[in-house]
């Protein structure tokens, strides 16, 4: 059983850990802790763009959180906007097979239930990458690449049959 720690700046519903576990077919256990990333955000903010340099933050933090308290994966839910070189913005970032995932919530905001569902989808998507999944061509699958928030609203939170089967071989 893989252990996932979600560190979040956004208040998440009490069933959030159970939701993540459910959509990952209970191959994982999830713990959520509320925190803030003010220091990190000011350190990695591109002042001109007003956004967080997501790839640089990921590269900086990944080796520092590896095996943190015995967790297999760490997810940071950052209440801000992120970008990577060459893209106007990203909803999240994670490396294929990495141990850290970042999710940025600024462009996910909306009515509360919708907001929480969007965060759930992006957390599952980035975790999918961290467990080794690539993007999926099925627009209903949570591993579909979201270019816009409309893509995010159409997909998931579930993994398609092919992706969930692959996850079972990847997670153990
Ligand atoms: Zn992706
Ligand atoms: Zn899929």
PDB file of C-alpha atoms and ligand atoms in Angstrom:
ATOM      1  CA  UNK A   1       0.000   0.000   0.000  1.00  0.00           C
ATOM      2  CA  UNK A   2       1.467   3.331  -1.117  1.00  0.00           C
ATOM      3  CA  UNK A   3       1.185   6.287   1.263  1.00  0.00           C
ATOM      4  CA  UNK A   4       0.297   9.709  -0.081  1.00  0.00           C
ATOM      5  CA  UNK A   5       0.551  13.001   1.785  1.00  0.00           C
ATOM      6  CA  UNK A   6      -1.415  15.987   0.513  1.00  0.00           C
ATOM      7  CA  UNK A   7      -0.227  19.315   1.880  1.00  0.00           C
ATOM      8  CA  UNK A   8      -2.822  21.946   1.061  1.00  0.00           C
ATOM      9  CA  UNK A   9      -3.355  25.662   1.399  1.00  0.00           C
ATOM     10  CA  UNK A  10      -7.004  25.205   0.440  1.00  0.00           C
ATOM     11  CA  UNK A  11      -9.500  23.822   2.946  1.00  0.00           C
ATOM     12  CA  UNK A  12     -10.587  20.473   1.476  1.00  0.00           C
ATOM     13  CA  UNK A  13     -13.727  18.477   2.365  1.00  0.00           C
ATOM     14  CA  UNK A  14     -13.329  15.754   4.986  1.00  0.00           C
ATOM     15  CA  UNK A  15     -14.018  13.009   2.430  1.00  0.00           C
ATOM     16  CA  UNK A  16     -11.218  14.217   0.132  1.00  0.00           C
ATOM     17  CA  UNK A  17      -8.679  11.551   1.229  1.00  0.00           C
ATOM     18  CA  UNK A  18     -11.317   8.844   0.789  1.00  0.00           C
ATOM     19  CA  UNK A  19     -12.136  10.165  -2.693  1.00  0.00           C
ATOM     20  CA  UNK A  20      -8.491  10.032  -3.806  1.00  0.00           C
ATOM     21  CA  UNK A  21      -8.187   6.501  -2.384  1.00  0.00           C
ATOM     22  CA  UNK A  22     -11.408   5.432  -4.123  1.00  0.00           C
ATOM     23  CA  UNK A  23     -10.394   6.684  -7.590  1.00  0.00           C
ATOM     24  CA  UNK A  24      -6.962   5.073  -7.177  1.00  0.00           C
ATOM     25  CA  UNK A  25      -8.796   1.772  -6.560  1.00  0.00           C
ATOM     26  CA  UNK A  26      -7.725   1.756  -2.890  1.00  0.00           C
ATOM     27  CA  UNK A  27      -4.137   1.023  -3.886  1.00  0.00           C
ATOM     28  CA  UNK A  28      -3.086   3.962  -1.696  1.00  0.00           C
ATOM     29  CA  UNK A  29      -3.779   5.576   1.653  1.00  0.00           C
ATOM     30  CA  UNK A  30      -4.067   9.356   1.761  1.00  0.00           C
ATOM     31  CA  UNK A  31      -3.424  11.844   4.527  1.00  0.00           C
ATOM     32  CA  UNK A  32      -4.270  15.544   4.167  1.00  0.00           C
ATOM     33  CA  UNK A  33      -2.648  18.344   6.157  1.00  0.00           C
ATOM     34  CA  UNK A  34      -3.474  22.029   5.983  1.00  0.00           C
ATOM     35  CA  UNK A  35      -0.490  24.345   5.645  1.00  0.00           C
ATOM     36  CA  UNK A  36       0.721  27.400   3.762  1.00  0.00           C
ATOM     37  CA  UNK A  37       3.536  27.867   1.295  1.00  0.00           C
ATOM     38  CA  UNK A  38       4.103  31.613   1.616  1.00  0.00           C
ATOM     39  CA  UNK A  39       7.891  31.279   1.888  1.00  0.00           C
ATOM     40  CA  UNK A  40       8.215  28.909  -1.072  1.00  0.00           C
ATOM     41  CA  UNK A  41       5.834  30.972  -3.181  1.00  0.00           C
ATOM     42  CA  UNK A  42       7.772  34.190  -2.681  1.00  0.00           C
ATOM     43  CA  UNK A  43      11.024  32.340  -3.403  1.00  0.00           C
ATOM     44  CA  UNK A  44       9.739  30.900  -6.696  1.00  0.00           C
ATOM     45  CA  UNK A  45       7.508  33.712  -7.934  1.00  0.00           C
ATOM     46  CA  UNK A  46       8.245  35.263 -11.299  1.00  0.00           C
ATOM     47  CA  UNK A  47       7.621  38.849 -10.262  1.00  0.00           C
ATOM     48  CA  UNK A  48       7.012  40.073 -13.800  1.00  0.00           C
ATOM     49  CA  UNK A  49       4.393  37.411 -14.583  1.00  0.00           C
ATOM     50  CA  UNK A  50       3.044  37.183 -11.041  1.00  0.00           C
ATOM     51  CA  UNK A  51       3.087  33.385 -11.333  1.00  0.00           C
ATOM     52  CA  UNK A  52       5.008  30.588  -9.638  1.00  0.00           C
ATOM     53  CA  UNK A  53       7.793  28.937 -11.627  1.00  0.00           C
ATOM     54  CA  UNK A  54       6.324  25.461 -11.292  1.00  0.00           C
ATOM     55  CA  UNK A  55       9.163  23.486 -12.906  1.00  0.00           C
ATOM     56  CA  UNK A  56      11.822  25.212 -10.798  1.00  0.00           C
ATOM     57  CA  UNK A  57       9.817  24.677  -7.603  1.00  0.00           C
ATOM     58  CA  UNK A  58       9.369  21.003  -8.506  1.00  0.00           C
ATOM     59  CA  UNK A  59      13.082  20.515  -9.197  1.00  0.00           C
ATOM     60  CA  UNK A  60      14.021  22.259  -5.955  1.00  0.00           C
ATOM     61  CA  UNK A  61      11.583  20.391  -3.713  1.00  0.00           C
ATOM     62  CA  UNK A  62      11.602  16.896  -5.195  1.00  0.00           C
ATOM     63  CA  UNK A  63      14.938  15.741  -3.701  1.00  0.00           C
ATOM     64  CA  UNK A  64      14.070  17.447  -0.414  1.00  0.00           C
ATOM     65  CA  UNK A  65      10.768  15.635   0.157  1.00  0.00           C
ATOM     66  CA  UNK A  66      11.849  12.181  -1.013  1.00  0.00           C
ATOM     67  CA  UNK A  67      10.977   9.664   1.727  1.00  0.00           C
ATOM     68  CA  UNK A  68       9.590  12.451   3.908  1.00  0.00           C
ATOM     69  CA  UNK A  69       8.049  10.671   6.920  1.00  0.00           C
ATOM     70  CA  UNK A  70       7.966   7.480   4.852  1.00  0.00           C
ATOM     71  CA  UNK A  71       5.417   8.822   2.351  1.00  0.00           C
ATOM     72  CA  UNK A  72       5.731   7.515  -1.222  1.00  0.00           C
ATOM     73  CA  UNK A  73       4.217  10.592  -2.875  1.00  0.00           C
ATOM     74  CA  UNK A  74       3.748  14.164  -1.725  1.00  0.00           C
ATOM     75  CA  UNK A  75       1.206  16.486  -3.326  1.00  0.00           C
ATOM     76  CA  UNK A  76       1.247  20.233  -2.722  1.00  0.00           C
ATOM     77  CA  UNK A  77      -2.037  22.036  -3.341  1.00  0.00           C
ATOM     78  CA  UNK A  78      -0.914  25.607  -3.861  1.00  0.00           C
ATOM     79  CA  UNK A  79      -3.440  28.427  -3.790  1.00  0.00           C
ATOM     80  CA  UNK A  80      -1.810  30.352  -6.616  1.00  0.00           C
ATOM     81  CA  UNK A  81      -1.057  30.328 -10.326  1.00  0.00           C
ATOM     82  CA  UNK A  82       1.827  28.387 -11.854  1.00  0.00           C
ATOM     83  CA  UNK A  83       3.536  28.188 -15.233  1.00  0.00           C
ATOM     84  CA  UNK A  84       6.391  26.347 -16.900  1.00  0.00           C
ATOM     85  CA  UNK A  85       8.671  27.580 -19.652  1.00  0.00           C
ATOM     86  CA  UNK A  86       6.750  27.650 -22.928  1.00  0.00           C
ATOM     87  CA  UNK A  87       3.229  27.525 -21.416  1.00  0.00           C
ATOM     88  CA  UNK A  88       1.042  30.406 -20.246  1.00  0.00           C
ATOM     89  CA  UNK A  89      -0.020  28.439 -17.178  1.00  0.00           C
ATOM     90  CA  UNK A  90      -0.267  24.931 -15.750  1.00  0.00           C
ATOM     91  CA  UNK A  91      -2.943  23.385 -13.534  1.00  0.00           C
ATOM     92  CA  UNK A  92      -0.251  21.160 -12.083  1.00  0.00           C
ATOM     93  CA  UNK A  93       3.107  19.492 -12.634  1.00  0.00           C
ATOM     94  CA  UNK A  94       4.701  16.144 -11.790  1.00  0.00           C
ATOM     95  CA  UNK A  95       7.389  14.018 -13.337  1.00  0.00           C
ATOM     96  CA  UNK A  96       6.645  10.553 -14.695  1.00  0.00           C
ATOM     97  CA  UNK A  97       7.687   8.343 -11.812  1.00  0.00           C
ATOM     98  CA  UNK A  98       8.465  11.308  -9.563  1.00  0.00           C
ATOM     99  CA  UNK A  99       7.755  11.540  -5.852  1.00  0.00           C
ATOM    100  CA  UNK A 100       6.315  15.060  -5.829  1.00  0.00           C
ATOM    101  CA  UNK A 101       3.307  16.644  -7.523  1.00  0.00           C
ATOM    102  CA  UNK A 102       2.215  20.282  -7.514  1.00  0.00           C
ATOM    103  CA  UNK A 103      -1.339  21.479  -8.143  1.00  0.00           C
ATOM    104  CA  UNK A 104      -2.178  25.161  -8.638  1.00  0.00           C
ATOM    105  CA  UNK A 105      -5.698  26.202  -7.709  1.00  0.00           C
ATOM    106  CA  UNK A 106      -6.083  29.758  -8.982  1.00  0.00           C
ATOM    107  CA  UNK A 107      -7.574  28.734 -12.343  1.00  0.00           C
ATOM    108  CA  UNK A 108      -9.688  25.991 -10.735  1.00  0.00           C
ATOM    109  CA  UNK A 109     -11.760  28.382  -8.640  1.00  0.00           C
ATOM    110  CA  UNK A 110     -15.540  28.299  -8.851  1.00  0.00           C
ATOM    111  CA  UNK A 111     -18.532  27.351  -6.768  1.00  0.00           C
ATOM    112  CA  UNK A 112     -17.311  25.265  -3.814  1.00  0.00           C
ATOM    113  CA  UNK A 113     -18.334  21.757  -4.907  1.00  0.00           C
ATOM    114  CA  UNK A 114     -17.039  22.374  -8.435  1.00  0.00           C
ATOM    115  CA  UNK A 115     -13.809  23.840  -7.041  1.00  0.00           C
ATOM    116  CA  UNK A 116     -13.202  20.782  -4.851  1.00  0.00           C
ATOM    117  CA  UNK A 117     -13.982  18.400  -7.736  1.00  0.00           C
ATOM    118  CA  UNK A 118     -11.515  20.226  -9.976  1.00  0.00           C
ATOM    119  CA  UNK A 119      -8.824  20.015  -7.288  1.00  0.00           C
ATOM    120  CA  UNK A 120      -9.578  16.291  -6.886  1.00  0.00           C
ATOM    121  CA  UNK A 121      -9.170  15.745 -10.646  1.00  0.00           C
ATOM    122  CA  UNK A 122      -5.910  17.647 -10.843  1.00  0.00           C
ATOM    123  CA  UNK A 123      -4.520  15.841  -7.777  1.00  0.00           C
ATOM    124  CA  UNK A 124      -5.442  12.469  -9.334  1.00  0.00           C
ATOM    125  CA  UNK A 125      -3.969  13.512 -12.700  1.00  0.00           C
ATOM    126  CA  UNK A 126      -0.620  14.557 -11.231  1.00  0.00           C
ATOM    127  CA  UNK A 127      -0.519  11.477  -8.997  1.00  0.00           C
ATOM    128  CA  UNK A 128      -1.147   9.410 -12.122  1.00  0.00           C
ATOM    129  CA  UNK A 129       1.994  10.920 -13.647  1.00  0.00           C
ATOM    130  CA  UNK A 130       3.970  10.357 -10.471  1.00  0.00           C
ATOM    131  CA  UNK A 131       3.001   6.679 -10.554  1.00  0.00           C
ATOM    132  CA  UNK A 132       4.198   6.455 -14.151  1.00  0.00           C
ATOM    133  CA  UNK A 133       1.145   7.197 -16.314  1.00  0.00           C
ATOM    134  CA  UNK A 134       1.387   9.388 -19.388  1.00  0.00           C
ATOM    135  CA  UNK A 135      -1.432  11.413 -20.925  1.00  0.00           C
ATOM    136  CA  UNK A 136      -4.462   9.482 -22.172  1.00  0.00           C
ATOM    137  CA  UNK A 137      -6.272  10.216 -25.460  1.00  0.00           C
ATOM    138  CA  UNK A 138      -9.678   9.506 -23.864  1.00  0.00           C
ATOM    139  CA  UNK A 139     -11.217  12.943 -23.052  1.00  0.00           C
ATOM    140  CA  UNK A 140     -13.270  11.378 -20.212  1.00  0.00           C
ATOM    141  CA  UNK A 141     -10.197   9.928 -18.504  1.00  0.00           C
ATOM    142  CA  UNK A 142      -8.578  11.933 -15.712  1.00  0.00           C
ATOM    143  CA  UNK A 143      -5.206  11.448 -17.485  1.00  0.00           C
ATOM    144  CA  UNK A 144      -6.427  13.449 -20.491  1.00  0.00           C
ATOM    145  CA  UNK A 145      -4.339  16.601 -20.885  1.00  0.00           C
ATOM    146  CA  UNK A 146      -6.320  19.684 -19.823  1.00  0.00           C
ATOM    147  CA  UNK A 147      -5.643  22.647 -22.042  1.00  0.00           C
ATOM    148  CA  UNK A 148      -8.556  24.557 -20.570  1.00  0.00           C
ATOM    149  CA  UNK A 149     -10.814  24.324 -17.546  1.00  0.00           C
ATOM    150  CA  UNK A 150     -13.510  22.932 -19.899  1.00  0.00           C
ATOM    151  CA  UNK A 151     -11.252  19.916 -20.485  1.00  0.00           C
ATOM    152  CA  UNK A 152     -10.929  19.493 -16.732  1.00  0.00           C
ATOM    153  CA  UNK A 153     -14.696  19.710 -16.235  1.00  0.00           C
ATOM    154  CA  UNK A 154     -15.367  17.097 -18.919  1.00  0.00           C
ATOM    155  CA  UNK A 155     -12.888  14.521 -17.712  1.00  0.00           C
ATOM    156  CA  UNK A 156     -12.594  12.232 -14.697  1.00  0.00           C
ATOM    157  CA  UNK A 157     -12.274  12.101 -11.800  1.00  0.00           C
ATOM    158  CA  UNK A 158     -12.074   8.442 -12.801  1.00  0.00           C
ATOM    159  CA  UNK A 159      -9.271   6.762 -14.733  1.00  0.00           C
ATOM    160  CA  UNK A 160     -10.309   4.933 -17.905  1.00  0.00           C
ATOM    161  CA  UNK A 161     -10.133   1.136 -17.908  1.00  0.00           C
ATOM    162  CA  UNK A 162      -6.778   1.115 -19.662  1.00  0.00           C
ATOM    163  CA  UNK A 163      -5.185   3.626 -17.262  1.00  0.00           C
ATOM    164  CA  UNK A 164      -6.532   1.972 -14.109  1.00  0.00           C
ATOM    165  CA  UNK A 165      -5.267  -1.411 -15.329  1.00  0.00           C
ATOM    166  CA  UNK A 166      -1.858   0.137 -15.949  1.00  0.00           C
ATOM    167  CA  UNK A 167      -1.905   1.703 -12.475  1.00  0.00           C
ATOM    168  CA  UNK A 168      -2.433  -1.718 -10.923  1.00  0.00           C
ATOM    169  CA  UNK A 169       0.773  -2.927 -12.553  1.00  0.00           C
ATOM    170  CA  UNK A 170       2.640   0.278 -11.616  1.00  0.00           C
ATOM    171  CA  UNK A 171       1.532   0.509  -7.966  1.00  0.00           C
ATOM    172  CA  UNK A 172       2.879  -2.404  -5.997  1.00  0.00           C
TER     173      UNK A 172
HETATM  174 ZN1  LIG B   1      -0.509  15.869 -17.356  1.00  0.00          ZN
HETATM  175 ZN1  LIG B   2      -6.995   6.824 -19.571  1.00  0.00          ZN
END
